[in-house]
Amino acid sequence: MMTKNYRVGIIGFGMIGKVHAFGYASLPFFSQPLSSTFEITHVATNHRETAEAAAKICRASHAVTDFRAVTENPDIDIVHICTPNDAHLAPLVSAIQNGKHIYCDKPLTVSRDEAQTVAALLDQIPDRDQYGGISQMTFHLRFLPAIQRAKQILTAGQLGKIYQFRFHYLHASNADPNAPFKWKHDTHGGVIRDLASHILDLGDFLLGSPQSILADAQLAVEKRPKTRQKTLSTASETEFLPVQSEDAVTILARMESGAQGIFEATKLATGNEDELRVEIHGEQGALRFSLMNPHFLEYFDARVSDQPLGGQAGWTHIACGSRFEPPATTFPSPKSPAGWLRAHVACLQNFLHAVDCNQPTVPDLRRGIKIDGWLDLVRQSAQKREWINLSSEIHSEE
Amino acid sequence: MMTKNYRVGIIGFGMIGKVHAFGYASLPFFSQPLSSTFEITHVATNHRETAEAAAKICRASHAVTDFRAVTENPDIDIVHICTPNDAHLAPLVSAIQNGKHIYCDKPLTVSRDEAQTVAALLDQIPDRDQYGGISQMTFHLRFLPAIQRAKQILTAGQLGKIYQFRFHYLHASNADPNAPFKWKHDTHGGVIRDLASHILDLGDFLLGSPQSILADAQLAVEKRPKTRQKTLSTASETEFLPVQSEDAVTILARMESGAQGIFEATKLATGNEDELRVEIHGEQGALRFSLMNPHFLEYFDARVSDQPLGGQAGWTHIACGSRFEPPATTFPSPKSPAGWLRAHVACLQNFLHAVDCNQPTVPDLRRGIKIDGWLDLVRQSAQKREWINLSSEIHSEE
Amino acid sequence: MMTKNYRVGIIGFGMIGKVHAFGYASLPFFSQPLSSTFEITHVATNHRETAEAAAKICRASHAVTDFRAVTENPDIDIVHICTPNDAHLAPLVSAIQNGKHIYCDKPLTVSRDEAQTVAALLDQIPDRDQYGGISQMTFHLRFLPAIQRAKQILTAGQLGKIYQFRFHYLHASNADPNAPFKWKHDTHGGVIRDLASHILDLGDFLLGSPQSILADAQLAVEKRPKTRQKTLSTASETEFLPVQSEDAVTILARMESGAQGIFEATKLATGNEDELRVEIHGEQGALRFSLMNPHFLEYFDARVSDQPLGGQAGWTHIACGSRFEPPATTFPSPKSPAGWLRAHVACLQNFLHAVDCNQPTVPDLRRGIKIDGWLDLVRQSAQKREWINLSSEIHSEE
Amino acid sequence: MMTKNYRVGIIGFGMIGKVHAFGYASLPFFSQPLSSTFEITHVATNHRETAEAAAKICRASHAVTDFRAVTENPDIDIVHICTPNDAHLAPLVSAIQNGKHIYCDKPLTVSRDEAQTVAALLDQIPDRDQYGGISQMTFHLRFLPAIQRAKQILTAGQLGKIYQFRFHYLHASNADPNAPFKWKHDTHGGVIRDLASHILDLGDFLLGSPQSILADAQLAVEKRPKTRQKTLSTASETEFLPVQSEDAVTILARMESGAQGIFEATKLATGNEDELRVEIHGEQGALRFSLMNPHFLEYFDARVSDQPLGGQAGWTHIACGSRFEPPATTFPSPKSPAGWLRAHVACLQNFLHAVDCNQPTVPDLRRGIKIDGWLDLVRQSAQKREWINLSSEIHSEE
């Protein structure tokens, strides 16, 4: 293994860019030493001011306002795509063309068409990991210890044949009709791209691909004030913008494995914080998880006798805590709850470890392309109000 | 109010008949004194032996094997229909024709056609409460204190405009493929009639009628042994019967109110006991309930400030306990958990109080007819794999 | 086994007398047929009016106002003691002297002196079960399926050496200083007798006897209005009564087994309903239970590996539900939550089954005598603010 | 406010030193910009090798093996004390004498005598914040958003007169008798110093000072193998070391306010991870918290009506999440769970903000001295098995 100092550029520094950068700052604490080192040198945002503030947080030496100063920069090895969804494609294409390692936040792009552009580009590059650089999607929820443990239990066949599942991602952020318009209310910012991308990826990770889907979408708040309302008296003068994207979507799915279930993503779930729920029922067991209680994976073993008086049959709340596998550490302690942010660090660790070892990684850009295709079909099913067969739709192109 | 001794006959004495009878035995403890008295005098089952055992439990003086000995008996005032689903119609028709008060377990019948037979009969009788007797469906889950409290909160408009809902009824009884065939695996015993009837009624009670639905059903275990398997060695000689009804159904619904949501009924939910879950999200608040923790109704008031540091915003676990309204008592104590069985008693109390006061009651047989119609459309949607507009389908007939 | 119709008299018909009577009414539903039958024939209370109302609820033929009409009545076989704590002794003595079977609510009496009177009486009777009649204390919490299951797990040694325990019984009934004075605020009604009796019995049942204890009691509300306050304006004219008994007690205990722990009983636990909590930690496992979630017993097996990522180590929520052993039935269903009231029925079933089979039962009056002795020492320790060695104090007398 | 670059030295780099250092790495993400900057320049441990590894993680330029290279170094502004408990005193004294700002992990020292040495030193320095430098104890649990919110609710008087409380800190780390000996089993490493220090500080923070205490300690595993056992066969040859400190302690406390309650710290609580529980009951409300579910503070308002059917009375699970007050940010989101590690960062933020603004901070070293005094009395009470009056014991010296 060759020691190298990898130079990193982050494009976009809203909340998610900051989360990616946090990964580098905290990496020495959460990881055993890698043979390589990693250093954020560039941050790109649209405005000089925000770029400089971001660079200060990242300890980066360069604050730039053109993403090409990152993607085309020969000094940069790794590019992070952290722009809004509809501004992924251009830096992504440029980064691929310049042979960078890429760490791209979800969703890869905003449409199957855009995703196919990326796919075509990758196809032209005969290299390992498809294009010369090592790439990973930021599907960080896969990296929660409880989800990793769920994957192990499923892979070991402990649940037997899978009957049913429920994946819900419940947010409340669109429930208030007075919450002002932002880019997530625009065409490419709806819950299908923003949240359903996560649960479809998790479904794929844990249960495999859907065979057919039926989606129903909901737009509950049709227009939103341009800025936050101050008083009722000024409400009449308020400028409103029409909301362009769905607040919620529910997807019925029949999987290739024969399992049937629900994927639901919503921002109308009043009362919820960051409530990702996963439930899987099989012939021999079941699993349950909630992101609001991420320390535990609940596991039910149907083979355990319920005699006498219940026997030892029941849901076991497996304490996953901060029990990550090396090269991750269990800092600060195996028993310490590890949540959303720690999962992001683990996701980045997975990528940097792959870069360090020069090996392909999962979930790579191809996964992003696949999910992007599914998301388009979800929207299509919701519009037509019909079942769509995914295999025929997607496989024909791959 | 006239004092009368009402004489009661119970038709069918499986688990549910016994539950109905338990209501009478425990009524004096859970109810303030009514002006009338109620006495089980007859129990009818198919076999003399079971009828006599049942009569002993009920302290009934007559054990009969022909339901007409109850429905046509001039000494009987009140008839309980507790037979398997597909054996409701005949005693029901007879009881109506003989002017009895009727307490009928859900579902009313096994098809919209059967239900229309009942409807037609009721239409011929111009009397109060539609046919001269007072009638009630045993939709007992409405009578859980937490559900009653939910209804009050909804009626008061505390949730504002309703956005979304989820009603899940999760059982595990069909998850084991070696569980032997019983009538609930036969044509009219599937989860649509058995469990979805409950949640569609609850949905109707709390949120009003669906406008359109899309259902997906699942039959996971296609054949079942005629009797419980003893050893693996004899498996090859086992006689198997083909399962005739679905193990699970999921229904997407758009309500007349504009709310959207899910009704799911399943017996494949490995690991669950009697997990009815209700979640409702509105513009100004939300509600959550689980039958496995029936003491509490969870209520979120979105109008409460979350400042500072969360303020007082959050889910309040309202302790409903045994807080029933008079003439119910809070025996043994308001703080005592009241579950499935107590809800059955409350349901019966509602009926007997109506009989005692000679007034119509809710949910009456007309509700059963409406639900029966919906259940047929659920099956139809699952077969066609298409959205069905309920208003056009149902209203045309009413 | 001889078939007999046992005639039952209930003395005292406050909430607890009604609970005992409920046991008889619901017994046919919760129990397989016994060879004998049981019939409440007499109810005794202080006033004719309440006695008659009680008799109506019980379907008893006789309403009496002198307990001797029950205890000295040759037609009565079984006597229930349901009077306030300080009115147990007289009917108890009479019932013993008249050779009745006795079912006595906890605590047996209000002092070690009174309990010794009972003990002396029993010692004079050389008969089986100490005095010719079969006796049982109403320590009903032992009979919750989850507690029965806990006992099995402990007896099987699955927890290894017991290190620690916590038994809390948390009520809020005395938290409101405006709650009016009642007999439970009088000398013999405090939480030591009322609630600590339960948890010391449970401790004894599950873990054996304490060796030494140190108690701290609390009287937070020193006087209470004679009747419930209506308005603030009349507060000045309100008559107040001094509270004579403790609102709360906490007991540190070192057990004969070497385990150490806490018994806490309180009515100042604002926010709680009927919160009995049990936690036991051993070298090889642990148990947890809460009466507010009585369906489940939580069990932790420390011998299960927590590798990889938590392995299968964790708290298993064993679904005990209504899983009672015969002759109890699992009515209405094994999966149906069984709470406080059902535990009372199970406690009565245990007694009646013993009567039916003419065999001694547990927990008998001797248990009540032992607990009464401990309760006196708890009060003594709280007064002296000193550790008390139970073995020397109690064993010397037995 | 003067801009300055503060230079930081960390003494000790076990788990806790690493946690302190993590605070600096993640500070730019969790804090609005401060006027000053902070840079870890020195790390001191006992061995060159560990010091260098630590320095690499911290990006510190100097790895040293003598703490005086930090405390006596004129280039160093801020000193972190992260050594084992019994190695706090020497660097602490040196840091005070050299006028450093000090951030000291709990407990301050290992005895009241040592603490008095520190107190005497502080008394000699007439300066603000007692000695010229700004000091803070690492009682990080105070800084959990839910605990901060609890403090606000208590300060606002929302609970009325406090009746009772329970503070439990439940670990399982000593439950396995085969877990090898480490310094926490030595004289100064027991749960009284390690865990009871936390809950006594929390009690002081939330409820004020105890007036009298009674403690009972437990040593369950009297000797431990010098190294982890590999096989049973070698067990006979294993070298065992006698454990010098308690595994568990329970403290009954009567507070100056009149409240009564329990402080329990244990490492014998099989099945628990990092289970800090806080419960407080007052005349008008109650609070509940568990570190295993740190997102929420549970609050019960006893003034809310429970009519009808429970009204809106109940425990509200206030979502505290990452809702910190400025200069802390809510990164990554207010709704993101913030646990043990984030609380450590917040604790450091509080200190650095005070340094930045040159103002005294809470909890300062005087708090550490007070807690150290109490911990000695806890041990003393456990040894004598007697109540100890804290006011007389402690106040006489202050």
Tab-separated table of N, CA, C and O in Angstrom, chain D residues 44-70:
chain	number	residue	atom	x	y	z
D	44	ALA	N	0.578	15.153	26.362
D	44	ALA	CA	1.490	14.466	27.277
D	44	ALA	C	0.902	13.137	27.722
D	44	ALA	O	-0.246	13.089	28.180
D	45	THR	N	1.673	12.069	27.548
D	45	THR	CA	1.295	10.782	28.142
D	45	THR	C	2.547	10.178	28.771
D	45	THR	O	3.635	10.766	28.678
D	46	ASN	N	2.416	9.017	29.366
D	46	ASN	CA	3.562	8.431	30.071
D	46	ASN	C	4.632	7.870	29.139
D	46	ASN	O	5.780	7.683	29.543
D	47	HIS	N	4.244	7.542	27.912
D	47	HIS	CA	5.179	6.866	27.018
D	47	HIS	C	5.284	7.627	25.708
D	47	HIS	O	4.278	8.097	25.172
D	48	ARG	N	6.468	7.732	25.201
D	48	ARG	CA	6.709	8.466	23.970
D	48	ARG	C	5.819	7.952	22.826
D	48	ARG	O	5.250	8.727	22.067
D	49	GLU	N	5.736	6.644	22.754
D	49	GLU	CA	4.965	6.030	21.663
D	49	GLU	C	3.497	6.469	21.668
D	49	GLU	O	2.950	6.899	20.650
D	50	THR	N	2.875	6.354	22.839
D	50	THR	CA	1.462	6.739	22.913
D	50	THR	C	1.313	8.248	22.733
D	50	THR	O	0.354	8.717	22.123
D	51	ALA	N	2.270	9.011	23.231
D	51	ALA	CA	2.206	10.462	23.079
D	51	ALA	C	2.259	10.842	21.607
D	51	ALA	O	1.534	11.730	21.141
D	52	GLU	N	3.115	10.156	20.864
D	52	GLU	CA	3.226	10.499	19.446
D	52	GLU	C	1.982	10.090	18.655
D	52	GLU	O	1.532	10.829	17.776
D	53	ALA	N	1.444	8.943	18.976
D	53	ALA	CA	0.201	8.537	18.311
D	53	ALA	C	-0.912	9.537	18.624
D	53	ALA	O	-1.688	9.936	17.745
D	54	ALA	N	-0.956	9.965	19.876
D	54	ALA	CA	-1.975	10.926	20.291
D	54	ALA	C	-1.783	12.253	19.568
D	54	ALA	O	-2.750	12.852	19.070
D	55	ALA	N	-0.551	12.707	19.508
D	55	ALA	CA	-0.273	13.984	18.859
D	55	ALA	C	-0.709	13.958	17.399
D	55	ALA	O	-1.218	14.945	16.853
D	56	LYS	N	-0.548	12.805	16.773
D	56	LYS	CA	-0.945	12.673	15.374
D	56	LYS	C	-2.469	12.837	15.227
D	56	LYS	O	-2.944	13.560	14.346
D	57	ILE	N	-3.195	12.173	16.112
D	57	ILE	CA	-4.659	12.294	16.075
D	57	ILE	C	-5.097	13.740	16.293
D	57	ILE	O	-6.000	14.242	15.632
D	58	CYS	N	-4.418	14.409	17.221
D	58	CYS	CA	-4.773	15.806	17.572
D	58	CYS	C	-4.188	16.838	16.625
D	58	CYS	O	-4.444	18.029	16.801
D	59	ARG	N	-3.371	16.420	15.712
D	59	ARG	CA	-2.589	17.352	14.891
D	59	ARG	C	-1.750	18.288	15.780
D	59	ARG	O	-1.569	19.474	15.464
D	60	ALA	N	-1.264	17.762	16.899
D	60	ALA	CA	-0.455	18.570	17.817
D	60	ALA	C	1.012	18.490	17.401
D	60	ALA	O	1.477	17.451	16.927
D	61	SER	N	1.718	19.579	17.602
D	61	SER	CA	3.112	19.599	17.162
D	61	SER	C	4.055	18.950	18.173
D	61	SER	O	5.151	18.526	17.823
D	62	HIS	N	3.654	18.854	19.456
D	62	HIS	CA	4.553	18.330	20.473
D	62	HIS	C	3.960	17.141	21.221
D	62	HIS	O	2.871	17.247	21.776
D	63	ALA	N	4.749	16.059	21.258
D	63	ALA	CA	4.388	14.897	22.059
D	63	ALA	C	5.380	14.814	23.206
D	63	ALA	O	6.581	14.693	22.970
D	64	VAL	N	4.884	14.893	24.454
D	64	VAL	CA	5.795	14.921	25.590
D	64	VAL	C	5.397	13.853	26.604
D	64	VAL	O	4.289	13.329	26.575
D	65	THR	N	6.351	13.513	27.495
D	65	THR	CA	6.067	12.463	28.477
D	65	THR	C	6.114	13.000	29.907
D	65	THR	O	5.935	12.240	30.849
D	66	ASP	N	6.327	14.289	30.059
D	66	ASP	CA	6.304	14.887	31.394
D	66	ASP	C	5.241	15.985	31.396
D	66	ASP	O	5.306	16.912	30.595
D	67	PHE	N	4.292	15.857	32.315
D	67	PHE	CA	3.186	16.838	32.277
D	67	PHE	C	3.687	18.265	32.490
D	67	PHE	O	3.074	19.224	32.073
D	68	ARG	N	4.851	18.386	33.133
D	68	ARG	CA	5.373	19.734	33.397
D	68	ARG	C	5.765	20.456	32.105
D	68	ARG	O	5.788	21.691	32.056
D	69	ALA	N	6.062	19.668	31.076
D	69	ALA	CA	6.331	20.288	29.779
D	69	ALA	C	5.082	20.985	29.233
D	69	ALA	O	5.158	21.803	28.321
D	70	VAL	N	3.977	20.663	29.850
D	70	VAL	CA	2.737	21.369	29.500
D	70	VAL	C	2.425	22.452	30.535
D	70	VAL	O	2.276	23.622	30.206
